[in-house]
Amino acid sequence: MHKLACLLICAGLIASCSHKKYDTIIRNGLVYDGNGGKPFKADIAIQNDTIAFIGDLSGESAKNEVDAKGMTVSPGFINMLSWAPVSLIEDGRSQGDIRQGVTLEVFGEGESMGPLNAKMKADMQNDQSLIKFDVAWNTLGEYMRYMEKRGISTNIASFVGATTIRTNVIGEDNREPTAAEMQRMKDLVKQAMEEGALGVGTSLIYPPAFFAKTKELIELCKAAAPYGGGYISHMRSEGNKLNEAVEELITIAKEAGVHGEIYHLKAAGVSNWGKMDSVIRRVERARKEGIDIAANMYTYTAGATGMTAALPPSLQDGGFGKLWQRLQDPKIREQMKKAMKTNAADWENLYYGAGSADKVLLLGFRRDSLFKYTGKSLAEVAKLRNTTPEDAAIDLIIQDSSRVEVAYFLMSEENVKKQVALPWLSFGSDAASMATEGNFIKQSSHPRAYGNFARVIGHYVRDEKVLPLEQAIHKLAKVAATHLNIKKRGELKTGNYADILIFDPAKVKDNATYEKPHQYAEGMLHVWVNGTQVLKEGEHTGAKPGRFVKGGGRR
């Protein structure tokens, strides 16, 4: 009996010793932990959704083991400006971004998916184009939980859009809020913050956001401040009044006591390229003064937005429907053609900033009959239609009953390189996360949708040597997480969530071009999101472990 007991004990010990302690071990990789320091060789263990250990794991085993010898291991990248709220409804795999190493999509440039009133819900339902969906939520938090339940491969977070707040309470009219309306707007910001929003986001060149005064924005940000929220802005100008717009952002951040972030930092238009040095000096002076200011960017010389950005915001008082009606008035039409060719002082004329119609590329339409113009310049379409570029632009807006998606070539490559190296700058695609199939390929796109983050590693680190890899990873991950005030992400650290990448920096490459944008980047081998492998040997696993990441230092 005693001998049998000993045998049973020994068998139990052997079984215990053979038990695999971790879910995954990544072995032999060159680890860039996200803090900007030199890399080191180490193994990383994942247990459930968490990084369980970093160091020597030669005596341990796991259910899944990956040899990362000769490869870079880093924290997942953060897309500071993602337009994926709808594209993720269509395809939750987030292929375009996952294949670049993005593990967190951040929404909210002026507009957010809530809070919605009945009219806003109806408009969102009726204004859908290729991607159809039911608007099954009212608040921002409800949308985020809806997506989490639906299944997404990347994590998601969002600012609450000041445009959305204003539209909810005031509508799209050009006027200031009453005291009661201002309180209602602040209450909606507080509600969004309690649900987990990151802060307040604005897009001030577009109506109705354009109609908001600085004081209104300060009040909204003050409502977000107690929750640890920040202020992030597509500023009132990125061209002729760039310096003044930076001052406004600094003022709002200082008065509200919040982090201030410039969306897609740029100096737009040839005549404004020389302003970038003064902008950098101003931001760095504010930082030295203790005002928390930073910026993000995309890595291209063309921006993308609507053709309506070639028209004065005053024409859009009351919303797109009013604009559409006004453009059909012959007198107003003639005035707008002149306005398009004017270097306006009181609004941001992107058409003029581009310099010519051949630097305006048509990307997306709502009407099937206009798809034939996708990928052509406005100059080419004007020639095909035997009309002027200004007439062609107005006709397309009227015929498509939309703002018409276009790319404007506005920036200098010299400034792009200068910005990429800034220590307080992070990165955002300013695009949806798409796939090279289905509804996505029925429209064109800006190449940044498929290449923005790969371009940082492949082009600006490896090829152009603008900055070393450890600094690029620091900015793509830890800097972004810090500016967003989110915890346990952006850094490879024991106890943090296991958002982890394995890639070959010698092979990372953006393949998307303006002519052929629907091409995935390459070089990313493995991606884990919350401890679940989403990309394996460069192919999507189909897993959707993404979560709603909340602001204010929460989950």
XYZ file of C-alpha atoms in Angstrom:
555
model
C 0.000 0.000 0.000
C 2.832 2.353 0.917
C 4.581 1.587 -2.391
C 1.385 2.274 -4.349
C 0.952 5.617 -2.616
C 4.503 6.647 -3.513
C 3.904 5.697 -7.130
C 0.729 7.758 -7.211
C 2.529 10.772 -5.679
C 5.368 10.522 -8.222
C 2.888 10.257 -11.082
C 1.153 13.355 -9.801
C 4.424 15.272 -9.613
C 5.335 14.271 -13.174
C 1.911 15.367 -14.403
C 2.301 18.646 -12.540
C 5.763 19.267 -13.989
C 4.546 18.579 -17.530
C 1.668 21.088 -17.177
C 2.193 24.028 -19.527
C 2.303 27.168 -17.425
C 1.667 29.702 -20.223
C -0.634 29.973 -23.229
C 2.093 31.325 -25.523
C 5.849 31.818 -25.381
C 7.602 34.031 -27.930
C 11.246 32.932 -27.936
C 14.552 34.424 -29.067
C 13.176 37.736 -30.303
C 14.866 41.135 -30.302
C 12.557 43.020 -27.960
C 11.770 46.711 -28.419
C 9.673 47.341 -25.321
C 8.204 50.679 -26.491
C 10.176 52.936 -24.143
C 12.602 54.128 -26.826
C 15.687 52.368 -25.475
C 17.952 49.887 -27.233
C 16.466 46.455 -27.911
C 17.360 43.347 -25.918
C 17.057 39.619 -26.473
C 14.350 37.997 -24.361
C 11.455 35.572 -24.331
C 7.895 36.756 -23.653
C 5.157 34.676 -22.037
C 1.446 35.333 -22.566
C -1.196 34.016 -20.186
C -4.837 34.733 -21.029
C -4.873 38.411 -22.145
C -1.739 39.491 -20.289
C 2.043 39.593 -20.633
C 2.994 37.186 -17.826
C 6.803 37.267 -18.020
C 9.671 38.831 -19.988
C 13.121 37.255 -19.702
C 14.682 33.808 -19.992
C 12.015 31.126 -20.413
C 14.302 28.306 -21.531
C 13.000 26.054 -18.735
C 9.335 26.707 -19.441
C 6.867 25.462 -22.011
C 3.566 26.687 -23.421
C 0.614 25.496 -25.449
C 1.804 27.671 -28.324
C 5.463 28.516 -28.967
C 6.758 30.940 -31.584
C 10.414 31.296 -32.551
C 11.123 34.983 -33.227
C 14.845 34.571 -33.859
C 16.124 37.385 -36.077
C 12.793 39.210 -35.760
C 11.660 42.369 -33.970
C 9.149 41.977 -31.121
C 7.288 45.155 -30.170
C 4.092 46.458 -28.599
C 1.109 46.864 -30.930
C 0.785 50.174 -32.755
C -1.920 52.740 -32.013
C -3.816 54.467 -34.821
C -4.406 57.925 -33.336
C -6.857 58.898 -36.082
C -8.936 56.053 -37.457
C -12.049 56.369 -39.601
C -12.952 52.707 -39.104
C -16.281 52.950 -37.174
C -18.246 51.938 -40.289
C -15.619 49.813 -42.056
C -15.394 47.616 -38.946
C -19.146 47.052 -39.130
C -18.628 45.764 -42.663
C -15.561 43.676 -41.783
C -14.449 43.404 -38.176
C -11.122 41.832 -39.135
C -9.559 45.280 -39.705
C -7.283 43.762 -42.316
C -5.699 46.950 -43.644
C -4.466 47.985 -40.189
C -3.819 44.584 -38.564
C -1.409 43.750 -41.380
C 0.558 46.876 -40.396
C 0.593 46.032 -36.695
C -2.217 48.318 -35.500
C -3.887 46.861 -32.399
C -5.897 49.929 -31.300
C -8.112 52.133 -33.495
C -8.964 55.592 -32.100
C -12.085 57.368 -33.414
C -13.641 60.792 -32.964
C -12.280 63.469 -35.308
C -15.088 65.933 -34.730
C -17.761 63.330 -35.352
C -18.400 60.272 -33.181
C -20.922 57.437 -33.322
C -22.889 58.992 -30.476
C -24.650 60.588 -28.722
C -27.415 60.555 -31.329
C -30.904 62.003 -31.250
C -33.769 60.654 -33.381
C -33.017 62.904 -36.364
C -29.304 62.080 -36.285
C -30.090 58.356 -36.210
C -32.421 58.718 -39.188
C -29.820 60.760 -41.100
C -27.114 58.181 -40.366
C -29.436 55.437 -41.610
C -30.445 57.310 -44.766
C -27.002 58.633 -45.707
C -25.396 55.204 -46.040
C -23.668 54.374 -49.304
C -22.070 51.017 -50.085
C -21.991 49.781 -46.497
C -25.461 49.218 -45.025
C -26.176 48.760 -41.318
C -28.825 49.296 -38.690
C -28.136 52.151 -36.269
C -28.765 50.017 -33.190
C -27.387 52.438 -30.576
C -27.918 55.944 -29.213
C -24.887 56.840 -27.104
C -21.181 56.552 -27.888
C -20.725 53.922 -25.213
C -23.576 51.858 -26.643
C -21.907 51.889 -30.062
C -18.560 50.807 -28.611
C -20.149 47.935 -26.671
C -22.147 46.991 -29.782
C -18.902 46.653 -31.751
C -17.203 44.705 -28.979
C -20.110 42.249 -28.912
C -20.277 42.080 -32.720
C -16.632 41.038 -32.903
C -13.581 43.046 -33.941
C -9.941 42.095 -34.346
C -8.507 45.399 -33.095
C -9.192 47.249 -29.890
C -11.245 50.430 -30.256
C -11.384 53.747 -28.372
C -13.024 57.068 -29.147
C -13.178 60.757 -28.390
C -16.656 62.234 -28.307
C -17.064 64.529 -31.308
C -17.819 68.181 -30.621
C -19.607 68.266 -33.992
C -21.828 65.407 -32.846
C -22.528 67.124 -29.521
C -23.355 70.435 -31.256
C -25.595 68.783 -33.868
C -27.416 66.852 -31.151
C -28.340 70.036 -29.278
C -28.255 72.917 -31.800
C -28.467 71.265 -35.200
C -26.345 72.516 -38.110
C -27.126 76.229 -37.874
C -24.534 78.979 -37.611
C -25.241 80.371 -34.163
C -23.968 80.253 -30.611
C -25.629 78.000 -28.033
C -27.904 79.495 -25.417
C -26.926 79.015 -21.765
C -29.350 76.090 -21.499
C -28.016 74.526 -24.693
C -24.436 74.920 -23.486
C -25.311 73.082 -20.284
C -26.977 70.319 -22.276
C -23.861 69.987 -24.455
C -21.650 69.753 -21.369
C -23.951 67.123 -19.887
C -23.624 65.039 -23.058
C -19.826 65.309 -22.852
C -19.951 64.151 -19.224
C -22.153 61.220 -20.189
C -19.725 60.168 -22.917
C -16.790 60.494 -20.536
C -18.544 58.344 -17.940
C -19.077 55.735 -20.649
C -15.337 55.733 -21.426
C -14.621 58.431 -24.021
C -11.038 59.717 -24.300
C -12.000 63.386 -24.356
C -13.360 65.891 -26.889
C -12.470 65.838 -30.597
C -13.032 68.636 -33.120
C -12.747 69.217 -36.881
C -12.952 72.969 -37.117
C -12.630 73.604 -40.855
C -15.898 71.775 -41.508
C -19.381 73.118 -40.772
C -21.118 72.980 -38.366
C -17.922 72.621 -36.266
C -16.615 75.779 -37.968
C -19.400 77.742 -36.259
C -18.200 76.919 -32.728
C -16.308 79.700 -30.944
C -13.233 79.099 -28.787
C -15.174 79.716 -25.568
C -17.653 76.958 -26.462
C -14.819 74.466 -26.991
C -13.171 75.417 -23.698
C -16.436 74.728 -21.874
C -16.795 71.302 -23.496
C -13.208 70.409 -22.569
C -13.766 71.578 -18.982
C -16.577 69.022 -18.803
C -14.149 66.278 -19.905
C -11.235 67.343 -17.688
C -12.369 65.748 -14.373
C -12.460 62.378 -16.120
C -8.887 62.630 -17.389
C -10.050 63.492 -20.896
C -8.057 65.405 -23.497
C -8.730 67.728 -26.420
C -7.776 66.624 -29.938
C -8.379 68.813 -32.963
C -8.338 69.145 -36.706
C -7.532 72.790 -36.174
C -9.371 75.780 -37.607
C -6.602 76.215 -40.159
C -3.709 74.143 -41.452
C -2.726 76.753 -44.005
C -3.075 80.536 -44.122
C -3.892 80.855 -40.407
C -1.915 77.866 -39.183
C -0.093 79.773 -36.444
C -3.313 81.327 -35.172
C -4.969 77.888 -35.119
C -2.133 76.469 -33.026
C -2.589 79.344 -30.589
C -6.274 78.522 -30.273
C -5.513 74.864 -29.514
C -2.940 75.841 -26.882
C -5.416 78.287 -25.336
C -8.153 75.657 -25.135
C -5.821 73.091 -23.559
C -4.450 75.619 -21.064
C -7.820 77.106 -20.049
C -9.479 73.695 -19.692
C -6.468 72.061 -18.040
C -6.301 69.145 -20.479
C -3.855 67.496 -22.878
C -4.051 69.187 -26.289
C -3.359 67.204 -29.464
C -3.108 68.406 -33.067
C -4.690 66.012 -35.551
C -2.569 65.235 -38.647
C -0.017 68.030 -38.192
C 0.747 69.722 -41.497
C 1.439 73.007 -43.277
C -0.992 72.893 -46.203
C -0.324 74.761 -49.420
C 3.005 75.779 -50.950
C 2.813 79.308 -49.539
C 2.486 77.867 -46.013
C 5.239 75.238 -46.050
C 7.677 77.611 -44.362
C 5.414 77.918 -41.287
C 6.206 74.446 -39.970
C 9.356 75.569 -38.113
C 7.439 78.242 -36.211
C 4.695 75.763 -35.339
C 7.236 73.311 -33.929
C 8.891 76.070 -31.900
C 5.519 77.184 -30.529
C 4.495 73.685 -29.447
C 7.859 73.068 -27.802
C 7.678 76.402 -25.967
C 4.222 75.507 -24.662
C 5.519 72.137 -23.493
C 8.376 73.840 -21.621
C 5.805 76.087 -19.977
C 4.001 73.004 -18.657
C 1.133 72.980 -21.181
C 0.627 69.407 -22.377
C 0.620 69.761 -26.193
C 1.450 67.116 -28.810
C 0.483 66.053 -32.337
C -0.002 63.132 -34.691
C 0.376 62.783 -38.453
C -0.001 60.605 -41.513
C 3.075 59.960 -43.639
C 1.955 61.325 -47.026
C 1.958 64.656 -48.851
C -1.727 64.450 -49.817
C -4.701 64.793 -47.514
C -8.163 63.394 -48.213
C -11.569 64.867 -47.453
C -14.608 66.153 -49.351
C -14.803 68.259 -52.481
C -17.011 70.502 -50.340
C -13.802 71.657 -48.595
C -13.340 73.808 -51.705
C -16.439 75.818 -50.729
C -16.864 78.375 -47.905
C -18.433 76.978 -44.716
C -21.011 79.780 -44.707
C -22.587 78.136 -47.752
C -23.217 75.049 -45.601
C -25.115 76.823 -42.815
C -27.998 74.446 -42.074
C -26.292 71.316 -43.366
C -25.482 69.562 -46.642
C -29.090 69.687 -47.838
C -29.020 73.484 -47.772
C -25.653 73.496 -49.557
C -27.034 71.202 -52.269
C -29.983 73.532 -52.852
C -27.849 76.673 -52.897
C -25.422 75.278 -55.475
C -28.321 74.979 -57.924
C -28.977 78.717 -57.748
C -27.130 80.159 -60.825
C -26.137 83.334 -58.965
C -24.701 81.453 -55.989
C -22.986 78.981 -58.308
C -21.084 81.793 -60.027
C -20.069 83.214 -56.652
C -18.794 79.797 -55.556
C -16.730 79.320 -58.714
C -14.970 82.590 -57.900
C -14.596 81.580 -54.241
C -12.920 78.292 -55.220
C -10.177 80.268 -56.986
C -9.697 82.651 -54.039
C -6.985 82.484 -51.403
C -9.541 82.980 -48.646
C -8.508 84.577 -45.363
C -11.525 83.535 -43.282
C -11.864 79.845 -44.247
C -9.660 76.941 -45.362
C -9.810 76.595 -49.169
C -8.146 73.240 -49.871
C -8.752 73.515 -53.608
C -6.763 76.734 -53.776
C -4.143 75.250 -51.457
C -3.587 72.308 -53.796
C -2.614 74.780 -56.489
C -4.365 73.251 -59.497
C -7.122 70.821 -60.494
C -4.619 68.148 -61.480
C -3.628 67.934 -57.797
C -7.165 66.975 -56.765
C -7.743 63.202 -57.055
C -11.285 61.795 -57.025
C -11.631 58.911 -54.540
C -15.261 58.109 -53.818
C -18.847 58.598 -54.972
C -22.283 57.471 -53.842
C -23.843 57.095 -57.309
C -22.874 54.109 -59.475
C -23.012 56.299 -62.570
C -20.064 58.351 -61.287
C -17.787 55.462 -60.285
C -16.091 55.768 -63.696
C -14.364 58.935 -62.476
C -12.784 57.252 -59.458
C -8.990 57.545 -59.524
C -8.994 60.432 -62.013
C -7.940 63.998 -61.274
C -10.466 66.807 -61.284
C -8.626 68.263 -64.276
C -9.081 65.005 -66.211
C -12.781 64.828 -65.386
C -13.283 68.468 -66.408
C -11.652 67.701 -69.748
C -13.813 64.599 -70.242
C -16.901 66.678 -69.510
C -15.741 69.624 -71.617
C -16.120 72.086 -68.764
C -14.029 73.986 -66.216
C -12.662 72.234 -63.102
C -14.794 74.484 -60.886
C -17.972 73.636 -62.800
C -17.040 69.953 -62.761
C -16.545 70.009 -58.991
C -19.922 71.674 -58.347
C -21.703 69.375 -60.819
C -20.269 66.283 -59.153
C -21.397 67.419 -55.683
C -24.914 68.053 -57.019
C -25.139 64.842 -59.049
C -23.740 62.609 -56.303
C -25.723 64.311 -53.526
C -22.617 63.967 -51.372
C -19.507 65.864 -50.443
C -17.523 63.652 -52.942
C -14.366 62.108 -51.484
C -11.122 63.534 -52.907
C -7.411 63.734 -52.157
C -5.681 67.127 -52.173
C -1.911 67.242 -52.686
C -0.939 69.949 -50.211
C 2.216 69.150 -48.202
C 5.982 69.044 -48.696
C 8.062 65.900 -48.197
C 10.701 67.949 -46.390
C 8.157 68.884 -43.716
C 6.889 65.302 -43.484
C 10.410 64.092 -42.652
C 10.897 66.905 -40.148
C 7.657 65.985 -38.377
C 8.271 62.225 -38.344
C 11.346 62.776 -36.150
C 9.617 64.947 -33.509
C 9.677 63.208 -30.093
C 6.140 64.340 -29.179
C 4.552 63.165 -32.408
C 2.575 59.937 -32.925
C 0.798 58.530 -35.997
C -2.732 58.191 -37.360
C -3.948 57.050 -40.763
C -6.971 59.398 -41.021
C -8.592 56.526 -42.916
C -10.785 53.478 -42.557
C -9.358 49.992 -42.052
C -10.411 48.118 -45.167
C -9.895 44.860 -47.041
C -8.903 44.194 -50.636
C -12.290 42.658 -51.388
C -16.045 43.237 -51.330
C -17.533 46.702 -51.059
C -14.179 48.258 -50.217
C -12.760 47.866 -53.715
C -15.806 49.440 -55.344
C -14.327 52.811 -54.392
C -10.814 54.190 -54.498
C -8.938 55.158 -51.350
C -5.998 57.142 -50.091
C -2.974 54.782 -49.793
C -2.620 55.771 -46.145
C -5.485 53.360 -45.388
C -3.175 50.446 -46.157
C 0.309 51.868 -45.684
C 0.608 54.639 -43.093
C 2.279 52.609 -40.309
C 4.316 50.309 -42.529
C 5.619 53.476 -44.192
C 7.010 54.715 -40.867
C 9.052 51.518 -40.386
C 9.951 50.693 -43.971
C 10.381 54.076 -45.617
C 11.286 56.586 -42.919
C 13.270 54.306 -40.574
C 14.952 51.806 -42.879
C 15.188 53.593 -46.216
C 15.377 57.296 -45.335
C 16.980 56.845 -41.879
C 14.949 59.756 -40.493
C 14.890 58.119 -37.048
C 16.035 54.824 -35.471
C 13.651 51.903 -35.092
C 13.507 52.107 -31.290
C 12.271 55.712 -31.473
C 9.727 54.903 -34.171
C 8.248 52.067 -32.106
C 8.227 54.328 -29.038
C 6.145 56.881 -30.962
C 3.879 54.293 -32.603
C 3.042 52.755 -29.233
C 4.053 54.308 -25.890
C 3.889 57.985 -26.914
C 0.405 57.454 -28.350
C -0.846 55.570 -25.262
C 0.526 58.284 -22.971
C -1.163 61.083 -24.904
C -4.458 59.177 -24.825
C -4.141 58.579 -21.070
C -4.732 54.841 -21.385
C -3.003 52.327 -19.150
C -1.461 48.885 -19.650
C -0.973 49.325 -23.401
C 1.739 50.709 -25.652
C 4.570 48.977 -23.768
C 5.867 45.419 -23.418
C 5.743 45.078 -19.659
C 4.732 42.305 -17.278
C 1.090 42.833 -16.318
C 0.208 44.828 -19.455
C -2.283 43.576 -22.007
C -0.656 41.333 -24.580
C -0.892 43.484 -27.732
C 2.293 42.195 -29.365
C 3.873 42.247 -32.830
C 6.583 40.173 -34.512
C 7.942 41.585 -37.757
C 10.988 41.754 -39.975
C 12.017 45.430 -40.253
C 14.063 44.602 -43.349
C 10.908 43.487 -45.162
C 8.229 45.872 -43.890
C 6.883 47.771 -46.884
C 3.834 49.808 -47.830
C 2.543 48.706 -51.236
C -0.494 50.956 -51.628
C -0.208 53.758 -54.186
C -2.558 56.527 -55.317
C -3.082 54.636 -58.579
C -3.565 51.241 -56.872
C -4.449 51.881 -53.221
C -6.056 48.535 -52.364
C -2.836 46.666 -51.582
C -1.864 45.302 -48.174
C 1.441 46.194 -46.566
C 3.934 43.388 -46.017
C 6.532 42.346 -43.444
C 4.247 41.900 -40.407
C 4.390 38.215 -39.405
C 2.480 37.773 -36.150
C 0.026 39.954 -34.206
C -1.598 39.293 -30.836
C -4.480 41.390 -29.493
C -5.324 40.874 -25.825
C -3.308 37.658 -25.904
C -5.123 36.131 -28.895
C -3.247 35.650 -32.157
C -4.926 37.592 -34.942
C -2.165 37.427 -37.572
C -0.097 34.259 -38.052
C 2.679 33.995 -40.641
C 1.246 37.091 -42.284
C -2.291 35.720 -42.616
C -5.387 36.652 -40.635
C -6.564 33.942 -38.223
C -10.152 35.190 -38.164
C -9.960 35.883 -34.426
C -11.812 38.938 -33.083
C -10.589 39.582 -29.523
C -10.762 43.399 -29.736
C -12.140 45.406 -26.834
C -13.535 48.821 -25.986
C -10.557 50.628 -24.435
C -11.741 53.350 -22.091
C -10.135 56.679 -21.311
C -9.109 58.223 -18.042
C -6.703 55.439 -17.159
C -9.420 52.803 -17.097
C -9.251 49.323 -18.692
